[in-house]
PDB file of C-alpha atoms in Angstrom:
ATOM      1  CA  MET A 423      -4.578 -71.847 -25.712  1.00 40.00           C
ATOM      2  CA  ALA A 424      -2.294 -69.444 -27.688  1.00 38.00           C
ATOM      3  CA  ALA A 425      -4.646 -67.552 -29.605  1.00 38.00           C
ATOM      4  CA  ARG A 426      -6.336 -67.175 -26.033  1.00 33.00           C
ATOM      5  CA  ALA A 427      -3.320 -65.894 -24.870  1.00 35.00           C
ATOM      6  CA  GLY A 428      -2.937 -63.224 -27.800  1.00 38.00           C
ATOM      7  CA  ARG A 429      -6.307 -62.161 -26.900  1.00 35.00           C
ATOM      8  CA  ASN A 430      -5.758 -61.653 -23.455  1.00 40.00           C
ATOM      9  CA  THR A 431      -2.916 -59.725 -23.717  1.00 37.00           C
ATOM     10  CA  GLN A 432      -4.390 -57.469 -26.225  1.00 43.00           C
ATOM     11  CA  GLY A 433      -7.237 -56.921 -24.153  1.00 45.00           C
ATOM     12  CA  ARG A 434      -4.880 -56.090 -21.243  1.00 40.00           C
ATOM     13  CA  SER A 435      -2.579 -53.704 -22.957  1.00 43.00           C
ATOM     14  CA  ARG A 436      -5.997 -51.992 -24.518  1.00 43.00           C
ATOM     15  CA  SER A 437      -7.392 -51.657 -20.649  1.00 45.00           C
ATOM     16  CA  LEU A 438      -3.545 -50.532 -19.647  1.00 39.00           C
ATOM     17  CA  ALA A 439      -3.432 -47.886 -22.555  1.00 43.00           C
ATOM     18  CA  ARG A 440      -7.145 -46.636 -21.413  1.00 45.00           C
ATOM     19  CA  HIS A 441      -5.954 -46.701 -17.429  1.00 45.00           C
ATOM     20  CA  LEU A 442      -2.768 -44.429 -18.924  1.00 42.00           C
ATOM     21  CA  ALA A 443      -4.689 -41.959 -20.837  1.00 44.00           C
ATOM     22  CA  VAL A 444      -7.314 -41.214 -18.544  1.00 42.00           C
ATOM     23  CA  PRO A 445      -4.065 -39.414 -15.808  1.00 43.00           C
ATOM     24  CA  LEU A 446      -2.343 -38.463 -19.091  1.00 39.00           C
ATOM     25  CA  ILE A 447      -5.326 -36.532 -20.538  1.00 37.00           C
ATOM     26  CA  MET A 448      -5.286 -35.120 -16.668  1.00 39.00           C
ATOM     27  CA  VAL A 449      -2.070 -33.839 -16.516  1.00 36.00           C
ATOM     28  CA  LEU A 450      -2.536 -32.305 -20.448  1.00 35.00           C
ATOM     29  CA  LEU A 451      -5.871 -30.244 -19.538  1.00 35.00           C
ATOM     30  CA  PHE A 452      -4.534 -29.349 -15.928  1.00 36.00           C
ATOM     31  CA  THR A 453      -1.520 -27.995 -17.588  1.00 37.00           C
ATOM     32  CA  GLY A 454      -3.371 -26.234 -20.515  1.00 40.00           C
ATOM     33  CA  ILE A 455      -5.684 -24.324 -17.517  1.00 34.00           C
ATOM     34  CA  ALA A 456      -2.619 -23.665 -15.376  1.00 36.00           C
ATOM     35  CA  GLY A 457      -0.933 -22.241 -18.394  1.00 38.00           C
ATOM     36  CA  GLY A 458      -3.999 -20.494 -19.273  1.00 36.00           C
ATOM     37  CA  SER A 459      -4.460 -19.222 -16.076  1.00 32.00           C
ATOM     38  CA  TYR A 460      -1.336 -18.057 -15.624  1.00 28.00           C
ATOM     39  CA  VAL A 461      -1.224 -15.651 -18.753  1.00 33.00           C
ATOM     40  CA  ALA A 462      -4.636 -14.723 -17.708  1.00 31.00           C
ATOM     41  CA  LEU A 463      -3.371 -13.774 -14.336  1.00 33.00           C
ATOM     42  CA  GLN A 464      -0.149 -11.925 -16.196  1.00 36.00           C
ATOM     43  CA  ARG A 465      -1.985 -10.134 -18.252  1.00 35.00           C
ATOM     44  CA  TYR A 466      -5.693  -9.558 -16.912  1.00 37.00           C
ATOM     45  CA  GLY A 467      -5.354 -10.468 -13.052  1.00 45.00           C
ATOM     46  CA  SER A 468      -3.213  -9.433 -10.058  1.00 56.00           C
ATOM     47  CA  PRO A 469       0.813  -9.361  -9.623  1.00 59.00           C
ATOM     48  CA  ALA A 470       2.606 -12.416  -8.188  1.00 77.00           C
ATOM     49  CA  HIS A 471       3.675 -10.089  -5.849  1.00 88.00           C
ATOM     50  CA  GLU A 472       1.217  -7.210  -4.700  1.00 94.00           C
ATOM     51  CA  GLY A 473       1.273  -6.239  -1.594  1.00 95.00           C
ATOM     52  CA  THR A 474       4.854  -6.508  -1.390  1.00 96.00           C
ATOM     53  CA  CYS A 475       8.080  -4.148  -2.147  1.00 97.00           C
ATOM     54  CA  VAL A 476      11.635  -5.105  -2.795  1.00 97.00           C
ATOM     55  CA  ALA A 477      15.070  -3.336  -2.734  1.00 98.00           C
ATOM     56  CA  SER A 478      18.016  -4.901  -4.466  1.00 96.00           C
ATOM     57  CA  GLY A 479      21.938  -4.987  -4.009  1.00 96.00           C
ATOM     58  CA  LEU A 480      25.107  -6.805  -2.684  1.00 93.00           C
ATOM     59  CA  GLY A 481      24.436  -9.224  -5.172  1.00 96.00           C
ATOM     60  CA  THR A 482      20.447  -9.797  -4.071  1.00 97.00           C
ATOM     61  CA  SER A 483      17.681  -8.687  -3.182  1.00 97.00           C
ATOM     62  CA  HIS A 484      14.696  -8.681  -0.142  1.00 97.00           C
ATOM     63  CA  ARG A 485      11.112  -8.383  -0.587  1.00 97.00           C
ATOM     64  CA  TYR A 486       8.674  -7.103   2.316  1.00 97.00           C
ATOM     65  CA  SER A 487       5.849  -6.569   2.515  1.00 98.00           C
ATOM     66  CA  THR A 488       4.083  -2.770   2.685  1.00 98.00           C
ATOM     67  CA  ASP A 489       3.499  -2.785   6.569  1.00 98.00           C
ATOM     68  CA  ARG A 490       7.227  -3.753   7.054  1.00 98.00           C
ATOM     69  CA  VAL A 491       8.352  -1.599   4.227  1.00 98.00           C
ATOM     70  CA  ALA A 492       6.503   1.617   5.598  1.00 98.00           C
ATOM     71  CA  ASN A 493       7.523   1.149   8.679  1.00 98.00           C
ATOM     72  CA  ALA A 494      11.038   0.577   7.558  1.00 98.00           C
ATOM     73  CA  ALA A 495      10.655   3.989   6.033  1.00 98.00           C
ATOM     74  CA  LEU A 496      10.102   5.858   8.776  1.00 98.00           C
ATOM     75  CA  ILE A 497      12.827   4.294  10.164  1.00 98.00           C
ATOM     76  CA  SER A 498      15.225   5.361   7.451  1.00 98.00           C
ATOM     77  CA  ALA A 499      13.485   8.476   7.560  1.00 98.00           C
ATOM     78  CA  THR A 500      14.358   9.813  10.821  1.00 98.00           C
ATOM     79  CA  ALA A 501      18.130   8.819  10.380  1.00 98.00           C
ATOM     80  CA  VAL A 502      17.793  11.161   7.209  1.00 98.00           C
ATOM     81  CA  ASP A 503      16.220  13.638   9.621  1.00 98.00           C
ATOM     82  CA  ARG A 504      18.984  13.470  12.241  1.00 98.00           C
ATOM     83  CA  GLY A 505      21.502  13.863  10.175  1.00 98.00           C
ATOM     84  CA  MET A 506      23.035  10.592  10.905  1.00 98.00           C
ATOM     85  CA  PRO A 507      25.067   8.351   8.265  1.00 98.00           C
ATOM     86  CA  PRO A 508      23.052   5.291   6.351  1.00 98.00           C
ATOM     87  CA  ARG A 509      25.095   2.703   8.483  1.00 98.00           C
ATOM     88  CA  ALA A 510      22.551   4.516  11.655  1.00 98.00           C
ATOM     89  CA  ALA A 511      19.807   3.350   9.350  1.00 98.00           C
ATOM     90  CA  SER A 512      21.278   0.074   8.496  1.00 98.00           C
ATOM     91  CA  ILE A 513      21.476  -1.000  12.256  1.00 98.00           C
ATOM     92  CA  ALA A 514      18.224   0.298  13.574  1.00 98.00           C
ATOM     93  CA  LEU A 515      16.049  -1.681  10.554  1.00 98.00           C
ATOM     94  CA  ALA A 516      18.278  -5.065  11.577  1.00 98.00           C
ATOM     95  CA  THR A 517      17.268  -4.211  14.927  1.00 98.00           C
ATOM     96  CA  ALA A 518      13.721  -3.961  14.029  1.00 98.00           C
ATOM     97  CA  TYR A 519      13.037  -6.727  12.392  1.00 98.00           C
ATOM     98  CA  GLN A 520      14.910  -9.037  14.851  1.00 97.00           C
ATOM     99  CA  GLU A 521      12.884  -7.458  17.299  1.00 98.00           C
ATOM    100  CA  SER A 522       9.380  -7.097  15.705  1.00 98.00           C
ATOM    101  CA  GLN A 523       9.615  -8.057  12.001  1.00 98.00           C
ATOM    102  CA  LEU A 524       9.062  -4.213  11.264  1.00 98.00           C
ATOM    103  CA  GLN A 525       5.956  -4.234  12.972  1.00 98.00           C
ATOM    104  CA  ASN A 526       4.514  -1.813  15.693  1.00 98.00           C
ATOM    105  CA  ILE A 527       3.173  -4.824  17.749  1.00 98.00           C
ATOM    106  CA  ASP A 528       1.710  -3.847  21.266  1.00 98.00           C
ATOM    107  CA  TYR A 529       3.162  -7.038  22.794  1.00 97.00           C
ATOM    108  CA  GLY A 530       5.948  -8.938  23.666  1.00 97.00           C
ATOM    109  CA  ASP A 531       8.562 -10.609  26.191  1.00 95.00           C
ATOM    110  CA  ARG A 532       7.517  -9.160  29.384  1.00 96.00           C
ATOM    111  CA  ASP A 533       6.447  -5.444  29.147  1.00 97.00           C
ATOM    112  CA  SER A 534       7.965  -4.912  25.358  1.00 98.00           C
ATOM    113  CA  LEU A 535       6.442  -3.072  23.016  1.00 98.00           C
ATOM    114  CA  GLY A 536       6.603  -1.312  19.562  1.00 98.00           C
ATOM    115  CA  LEU A 537       9.453  -1.723  16.689  1.00 98.00           C
ATOM    116  CA  PHE A 538      12.260  -2.121  19.095  1.00 98.00           C
ATOM    117  CA  GLN A 539      10.473  -4.120  21.848  1.00 98.00           C
ATOM    118  CA  GLN A 540      11.355  -1.276  24.393  1.00 98.00           C
ATOM    119  CA  ARG A 541      10.161  -1.906  27.797  1.00 98.00           C
ATOM    120  CA  PRO A 542       8.704   0.611  29.895  1.00 98.00           C
ATOM    121  CA  SER A 543      10.449  -0.684  32.929  1.00 97.00           C
ATOM    122  CA  GLN A 544      13.955  -0.025  31.049  1.00 96.00           C
ATOM    123  CA  ASP A 545      13.237   3.496  31.175  1.00 97.00           C
ATOM    124  CA  TRP A 546      12.522   3.803  27.479  1.00 98.00           C
ATOM    125  CA  GLY A 547       9.171   5.712  27.545  1.00 98.00           C
ATOM    126  CA  THR A 548       5.932   5.032  28.700  1.00 98.00           C
ATOM    127  CA  GLU A 549       3.275   2.304  27.020  1.00 98.00           C
ATOM    128  CA  ALA A 550       1.958   5.002  24.918  1.00 98.00           C
ATOM    129  CA  GLU A 551       5.415   6.802  23.591  1.00 98.00           C
ATOM    130  CA  ILE A 552       7.021   3.580  22.660  1.00 98.00           C
ATOM    131  CA  MET A 553       4.092   2.635  20.700  1.00 98.00           C
ATOM    132  CA  ASP A 554       4.442   6.109  18.740  1.00 98.00           C
ATOM    133  CA  PRO A 555       6.965   4.719  16.234  1.00 98.00           C
ATOM    134  CA  VAL A 556       8.957   8.307  15.394  1.00 98.00           C
ATOM    135  CA  TYR A 557       9.248   8.331  19.388  1.00 98.00           C
ATOM    136  CA  SER A 558      10.409   4.499  19.436  1.00 98.00           C
ATOM    137  CA  THR A 559      13.073   5.344  16.555  1.00 98.00           C
ATOM    138  CA  ASN A 560      14.324   8.343  18.104  1.00 98.00           C
ATOM    139  CA  ALA A 561      14.826   6.974  21.580  1.00 98.00           C
ATOM    140  CA  PHE A 562      16.680   4.080  19.829  1.00 98.00           C
ATOM    141  CA  TYR A 563      19.015   6.484  17.845  1.00 98.00           C
ATOM    142  CA  ASP A 564      19.402   8.602  21.017  1.00 98.00           C
ATOM    143  CA  VAL A 565      21.307   5.045  22.727  1.00 98.00           C
ATOM    144  CA  LEU A 566      22.881   4.455  19.435  1.00 98.00           C
ATOM    145  CA  GLU A 567      24.369   8.149  19.109  1.00 98.00           C
ATOM    146  CA  ALA A 568      25.969   7.795  22.422  1.00 98.00           C
ATOM    147  CA  ILE A 569      27.960   4.460  21.518  1.00 98.00           C
ATOM    148  CA  PRO A 570      31.379   6.236  20.052  1.00 95.00           C
ATOM    149  CA  ASP A 571      32.578   3.759  17.473  1.00 96.00           C
ATOM    150  CA  TYR A 572      28.596   2.803  15.816  1.00 98.00           C
ATOM    151  CA  GLN A 573      29.902   3.799  12.557  1.00 97.00           C
ATOM    152  CA  SER A 574      32.757   1.585  11.846  1.00 96.00           C
ATOM    153  CA  ALA A 575      32.211  -1.343  14.768  1.00 97.00           C
ATOM    154  CA  ASP A 576      30.160  -4.691  13.546  1.00 97.00           C
ATOM    155  CA  ILE A 577      26.162  -4.041  12.978  1.00 97.00           C
ATOM    156  CA  ASN A 578      25.166  -7.001  15.471  1.00 97.00           C
ATOM    157  CA  ASP A 579      27.831  -5.854  18.420  1.00 98.00           C
ATOM    158  CA  VAL A 580      26.468  -2.644  18.184  1.00 98.00           C
ATOM    159  CA  ALA A 581      22.698  -3.087  18.247  1.00 98.00           C
ATOM    160  CA  GLN A 582      23.220  -5.646  20.762  1.00 98.00           C
ATOM    161  CA  GLU A 583      24.619  -2.731  23.026  1.00 97.00           C
ATOM    162  CA  VAL A 584      21.525  -0.804  22.702  1.00 98.00           C
ATOM    163  CA  GLN A 585      19.545  -3.510  23.302  1.00 97.00           C
ATOM    164  CA  ARG A 586      21.336  -5.746  26.095  1.00 94.00           C
ATOM    165  CA  SER A 587      18.897  -8.403  24.147  1.00 93.00           C
ATOM    166  CA  GLY A 588      18.816 -12.151  25.838  1.00 92.00           C
ATOM    167  CA  HIS A 589      19.596 -13.156  21.897  1.00 93.00           C
ATOM    168  CA  PRO A 590      23.127 -11.262  21.433  1.00 95.00           C
ATOM    169  CA  GLU A 591      23.828 -12.601  18.078  1.00 96.00           C
ATOM    170  CA  ALA A 592      20.708 -12.393  16.411  1.00 97.00           C
ATOM    171  CA  TYR A 593      20.788  -8.954  14.824  1.00 98.00           C
ATOM    172  CA  ARG A 594      23.336 -10.717  12.287  1.00 97.00           C
ATOM    173  CA  ASP A 595      21.165 -12.574  10.379  1.00 97.00           C
ATOM    174  CA  HIS A 596      18.963  -9.111   9.078  1.00 97.00           C
ATOM    175  CA  GLU A 597      22.296  -7.186   8.496  1.00 97.00           C
ATOM    176  CA  THR A 598      22.076  -7.935   4.472  1.00 97.00           C
ATOM    177  CA  GLU A 599      18.293  -6.502   4.292  1.00 96.00           C
ATOM    178  CA  GLY A 600      19.319  -3.912   7.097  1.00 98.00           C
ATOM    179  CA  ARG A 601      21.598  -2.725   4.496  1.00 98.00           C
ATOM    180  CA  LEU A 602      19.575  -2.905   1.563  1.00 97.00           C
ATOM    181  CA  TYR A 603      17.061  -0.830   2.563  1.00 98.00           C
ATOM    182  CA  ALA A 604      18.689   1.618   4.197  1.00 98.00           C
ATOM    183  CA  SER A 605      20.482   2.536   1.096  1.00 98.00           C
ATOM    184  CA  ALA A 606      17.410   2.988  -0.697  1.00 98.00           C
ATOM    185  CA  LEU A 607      15.331   4.458   2.111  1.00 98.00           C
ATOM    186  CA  THR A 608      18.226   7.285   2.724  1.00 98.00           C
ATOM    187  CA  GLY A 609      19.104   7.645  -0.656  1.00 98.00           C
ATOM    188  CA  GLN A 610      22.277   6.177  -1.521  1.00 98.00           C
ATOM    189  CA  SER A 611      21.291   3.924  -4.406  1.00 98.00           C
ATOM    190  CA  GLY A 612      18.894   5.969  -6.108  1.00 97.00           C
ATOM    191  CA  ALA A 613      15.900   4.414  -7.643  1.00 97.00           C
ATOM    192  CA  ASN A 614      15.733   1.200  -5.926  1.00 97.00           C
ATOM    193  CA  LEU A 615      12.886   0.601  -4.147  1.00 98.00           C
ATOM    194  CA  VAL A 616       9.710  -0.491  -6.124  1.00 97.00           C
ATOM    195  CA  CYS A 617       6.575  -1.576  -4.646  1.00 97.00           C
ATOM    196  CA  THR A 618       3.374  -3.762  -6.724  1.00 95.00           C
ATOM    197  CA  LEU A 619       0.373  -2.639  -5.612  1.00 95.00           C
ATOM    198  CA  GLY A 620      -2.983  -3.245  -6.819  1.00 93.00           C
ATOM    199  CA  ALA A 621      -5.205  -0.284  -7.583  1.00 90.00           C
ATOM    200  CA  VAL A 622      -6.358   2.072  -4.856  1.00 91.00           C
ATOM    201  CA  GLY A 623      -9.518   1.644  -3.198  1.00 84.00           C
ATOM    202  CA  SER A 624     -10.613   4.851  -1.993  1.00 81.00           C
ATOM    203  CA  THR A 625      -9.994   8.536  -2.440  1.00 79.00           C
ATOM    204  CA  VAL A 626      -7.062  10.151  -0.317  1.00 85.00           C
ATOM    205  CA  SER A 627      -6.066  13.253  -0.109  1.00 87.00           C
ATOM    206  CA  PRO A 628      -1.983  14.814  -1.049  1.00 92.00           C
ATOM    207  CA  GLU A 629      -2.325  16.657   2.130  1.00 94.00           C
ATOM    208  CA  GLN A 630      -2.256  13.375   4.106  1.00 94.00           C
ATOM    209  CA  LEU A 631       0.940  12.551   3.106  1.00 96.00           C
ATOM    210  CA  ARG A 632       2.341  16.099   2.947  1.00 97.00           C
ATOM    211  CA  SER A 633       1.572  15.601   6.685  1.00 97.00           C
ATOM    212  CA  GLU A 634       3.269  12.142   7.084  1.00 97.00           C
ATOM    213  CA  LEU A 635       5.994  14.180   5.353  1.00 98.00           C
ATOM    214  CA  ALA A 636       6.466  17.134   8.034  1.00 98.00           C
ATOM    215  CA  ARG A 637       5.756  14.110  10.941  1.00 98.00           C
ATOM    216  CA  GLN A 638       9.018  11.756   9.633  1.00 98.00           C
ATOM    217  CA  PHE A 639      10.635  15.117   8.612  1.00 98.00           C
ATOM    218  CA  PRO A 640      10.328  17.599  11.263  1.00 98.00           C
ATOM    219  CA  ARG A 641      13.871  18.903  10.986  1.00 97.00           C
ATOM    220  CA  ALA A 642      14.425  19.460   7.438  1.00 97.00           C
ATOM    221  CA  THR A 643      10.891  20.220   7.171  1.00 97.00           C
ATOM    222  CA  GLU A 644      11.084  23.334   9.970  1.00 97.00           C
ATOM    223  CA  SER A 645      14.744  24.556   8.893  1.00 96.00           C
ATOM    224  CA  GLY A 646      13.442  24.518   5.422  1.00 95.00           C
ATOM    225  CA  ARG A 647      15.941  22.188   4.355  1.00 94.00           C
ATOM    226  CA  LEU A 648      12.791  20.769   2.243  1.00 95.00           C
ATOM    227  CA  THR A 649       9.469  22.237   1.283  1.00 96.00           C
ATOM    228  CA  SER A 650       6.546  21.252  -0.243  1.00 97.00           C
ATOM    229  CA  SER A 651       3.666  22.447  -2.222  1.00 96.00           C
ATOM    230  CA  LEU A 652       0.368  21.300  -3.736  1.00 94.00           C
ATOM    231  CA  SER A 653       0.506  21.807  -7.606  1.00 92.00           C
ATOM    232  CA  SER A 654      -1.009  21.297 -10.688  1.00 92.00           C
ATOM    233  CA  ALA A 655      -0.675  16.906 -11.673  1.00 92.00           C
ATOM    234  CA  SER A 656      -0.836  17.694 -15.095  1.00 89.00           C
ATOM    235  CA  GLY A 657       1.769  20.619 -15.153  1.00 87.00           C
ATOM    236  CA  SER A 658       3.799  18.819 -12.871  1.00 90.00           C
ATOM    237  CA  ALA A 659       3.794  14.892 -13.876  1.00 89.00           C
ATOM    238  CA  PRO A 660       5.956  13.299 -16.646  1.00 88.00           C
ATOM    239  CA  GLN A 661       2.759  11.206 -17.749  1.00 86.00           C
ATOM    240  CA  LEU A 662      -0.563  11.209 -16.004  1.00 88.00           C
ATOM    241  CA  PRO A 663      -2.185   7.975 -15.010  1.00 87.00           C
ATOM    242  CA  ALA A 664      -5.894   8.038 -15.305  1.00 83.00           C
ATOM    243  CA  ASP A 665      -6.684   7.491 -11.443  1.00 80.00           C
ATOM    244  CA  ALA A 666      -4.150  10.730 -10.770  1.00 85.00           C
ATOM    245  CA  GLY A 667      -6.350  13.435  -8.808  1.00 86.00           C
ATOM    246  CA  ALA A 668      -6.083  17.069  -9.915  1.00 87.00           C
ATOM    247  CA  THR A 669      -2.840  17.612  -7.689  1.00 91.00           C
ATOM    248  CA  ALA A 670       0.215  16.294  -7.069  1.00 94.00           C
ATOM    249  CA  LEU A 671       2.484  17.258  -3.895  1.00 96.00           C
ATOM    250  CA  VAL A 672       5.659  18.675  -5.154  1.00 96.00           C
ATOM    251  CA  ILE A 673       8.594  18.334  -2.624  1.00 97.00           C
ATOM    252  CA  ASP A 674      11.792  20.256  -3.392  1.00 96.00           C
ATOM    253  CA  THR A 675      15.174  19.522  -1.608  1.00 94.00           C
ATOM    254  CA  GLY A 676      17.089  22.732  -2.586  1.00 92.00           C
ATOM    255  CA  GLY A 677      19.469  20.477  -4.703  1.00 93.00           C
ATOM    256  CA  ASP A 678      19.957  17.801  -2.829  1.00 96.00           C
ATOM    257  CA  GLU A 679      20.073  14.618  -4.617  1.00 96.00           C
ATOM    258  CA  THR A 680      20.410  12.622  -1.920  1.00 97.00           C
ATOM    259  CA  LEU A 681      17.428  13.437  -0.139  1.00 97.00           C
ATOM    260  CA  GLY A 682      15.591  13.780  -3.074  1.00 97.00           C
ATOM    261  CA  TRP A 683      16.180  10.125  -3.882  1.00 98.00           C
ATOM    262  CA  ALA A 684      15.609   9.395   0.128  1.00 98.00           C
ATOM    263  CA  LEU A 685      12.242  10.915  -0.471  1.00 98.00           C
ATOM    264  CA  ALA A 686      11.153   9.781  -4.027  1.00 98.00           C
ATOM    265  CA  ASN A 687      11.924   6.180  -2.618  1.00 98.00           C
ATOM    266  CA  TRP A 688      10.353   7.299   0.819  1.00 98.00           C
ATOM    267  CA  ALA A 689       7.122   8.347  -1.409  1.00 98.00           C
ATOM    268  CA  VAL A 690       7.014   4.906  -2.960  1.00 98.00           C
ATOM    269  CA  ALA A 691       7.005   3.213   0.235  1.00 98.00           C
ATOM    270  CA  ARG A 692       4.447   4.943   1.410  1.00 97.00           C
ATOM    271  CA  ALA A 693       1.890   4.224  -1.423  1.00 97.00           C
ATOM    272  CA  ALA A 694      -0.148   1.521  -0.051  1.00 96.00           C
ATOM    273  CA  ASP A 695      -0.981   3.590   3.152  1.00 95.00           C
ATOM    274  CA  ASP A 696      -0.808   7.291   1.168  1.00 95.00           C
ATOM    275  CA  GLY A 697      -2.466   6.612  -1.982  1.00 95.00           C
ATOM    276  CA  VAL A 698       0.172   7.498  -4.200  1.00 96.00           C
ATOM    277  CA  VAL A 699      -0.124   6.191  -7.989  1.00 95.00           C
ATOM    278  CA  GLN A 700       2.975   7.829  -9.376  1.00 95.00           C
ATOM    279  CA  VAL A 701       6.286   9.119  -8.050  1.00 96.00           C
ATOM    280  CA  SER A 702       8.995  11.114 -10.371  1.00 96.00           C
ATOM    281  CA  TYR A 703      12.090  12.314  -9.641  1.00 96.00           C
ATOM    282  CA  GLN A 704      15.290  13.167 -11.845  1.00 94.00           C
ATOM    283  CA  GLY A 705      14.032  11.556 -15.439  1.00 94.00           C
ATOM    284  CA  ARG A 706      13.020   8.205 -13.367  1.00 95.00           C
ATOM    285  CA  VAL A 707       9.750   7.125 -12.819  1.00 96.00           C
ATOM    286  CA  TRP A 708       7.503   4.238 -10.496  1.00 96.00           C
ATOM    287  CA  ASP A 709       4.224   3.827 -11.579  1.00 95.00           C
ATOM    288  CA  ARG A 710       1.535   2.210  -9.897  1.00 94.00           C
ATOM    289  CA  SER A 711      -0.476   0.585 -12.944  1.00 91.00           C
ATOM    290  CA  LEU A 712       2.679  -1.377 -14.508  1.00 89.00           C
ATOM    291  CA  ARG A 713       2.712  -5.087 -14.131  1.00 84.00           C
ATOM    292  CA  GLY A 714       4.794  -7.836 -15.007  1.00 82.00           C
ATOM    293  CA  GLU A 715       8.636  -7.022 -15.251  1.00 83.00           C
ATOM    294  CA  GLU A 716       7.551  -3.326 -15.564  1.00 83.00           C
ATOM    295  CA  SER A 717       6.690  -3.178 -12.154  1.00 83.00           C
ATOM    296  CA  GLU A 718       9.741  -4.198 -10.810  1.00 85.00           C
ATOM    297  CA  ARG A 719      12.102  -1.290 -11.471  1.00 92.00           C
ATOM    298  CA  TRP A 720      11.664   2.589 -11.986  1.00 96.00           C
ATOM    299  CA  GLY A 721      11.214   3.369 -15.567  1.00 94.00           C
ATOM    300  CA  GLU A 722      12.394   6.924 -18.128  1.00 93.00           C
ATOM    301  CA  ALA A 723      10.039   9.935 -17.369  1.00 87.00           C
ATOM    302  CA  ASP A 724      10.329  12.951 -20.058  1.00 83.00           C
ATOM    303  CA  GLY A 725       9.092  16.195 -18.786  1.00 79.00           C
ATOM    304  CA  GLY A 726       7.076  16.963 -15.072  1.00 76.00           C
ATOM    305  CA  ALA A 727       9.538  18.624 -12.720  1.00 76.00           C
ATOM    306  CA  ALA A 728      12.981  16.452 -12.998  1.00 78.00           C
ATOM    307  CA  ASP A 729      14.902  18.622 -10.018  1.00 85.00           C
ATOM    308  CA  ARG A 730      11.802  18.100  -7.677  1.00 95.00           C
ATOM    309  CA  VAL A 731       9.932  14.777  -6.094  1.00 97.00           C
ATOM    310  CA  VAL A 732       6.557  14.812  -7.206  1.00 96.00           C
ATOM    311  CA  VAL A 733       3.779  13.097  -6.020  1.00 96.00           C
ATOM    312  CA  LEU A 734       0.685  11.916  -7.561  1.00 95.00           C
ATOM    313  CA  VAL A 735      -2.284  10.325  -4.992  1.00 94.00           C
ATOM    314  CA  SER A 736      -4.842   8.879  -6.584  1.00 90.00           C
ATOM    315  CA  GLY A 737      -8.440  11.098  -7.340  1.00 78.00           C
ATOM    316  CA  ARG A 738     -10.558   8.065  -6.563  1.00 64.00           C
TER     317      ARG A 738
END
């Protein structure tokens, strides 16, 4: 009996070992495959945050999809163009994220529309006007400027005074990211905004970006405060990416460094829509082709037009 018990015990041990070995092998195989896949993705595949942009500061960072960042750039550009302080952009961005998540949507509560969910029935404009983000952003700032203490008062309270929302404390939830993106996109924090993007899908003309520049900075363009021209990419860029076109959009801000950084970050924010592959300014460069940790920051640049914002658009 004892011998049989010993044999049974050994059999059970071997069976248990086999049962444990199978999942263990599966775990090891899965870990190896996952690890290998991760390395392969890091080296050859899509970036982990492709299609997003990030701004940092105040001990934190916030990441948005490229469509939201493009709208954030327009809202900030309008404040810069009007000569309003960065706080105006902070208030507008916190408001627009709460109202529409920074999307120019054609629906909302009752007849609310657009980035700021403005209502035609409340005299914000016609439906077509409100759905034009440049118009709706200027309409928001028109009301904001009429509030005497908007530059020093609580951001949430000022936003509520403009919007008259049924959720009067909701704007406070987005104050931090509003301040971060306003700081980057009004040029206060230098080389801040970075976007992680894939390859450009089709050829885009630098004229498209130049047209958008004039639309979002109309006062600065018309007054000559900033000028833009098309130039040789090889003669303007600090280093020429393989997919860059033959021309570059060169933006001269007349020596206004803050405006220069506002425009440099604005161009990065427009990269997904306008096929931008590189932006350089004051010895710093954002390059669309970079991957991994390098894609999360502006690099150092040698050569190029140090005092002008140089934007290269894909020539594919």
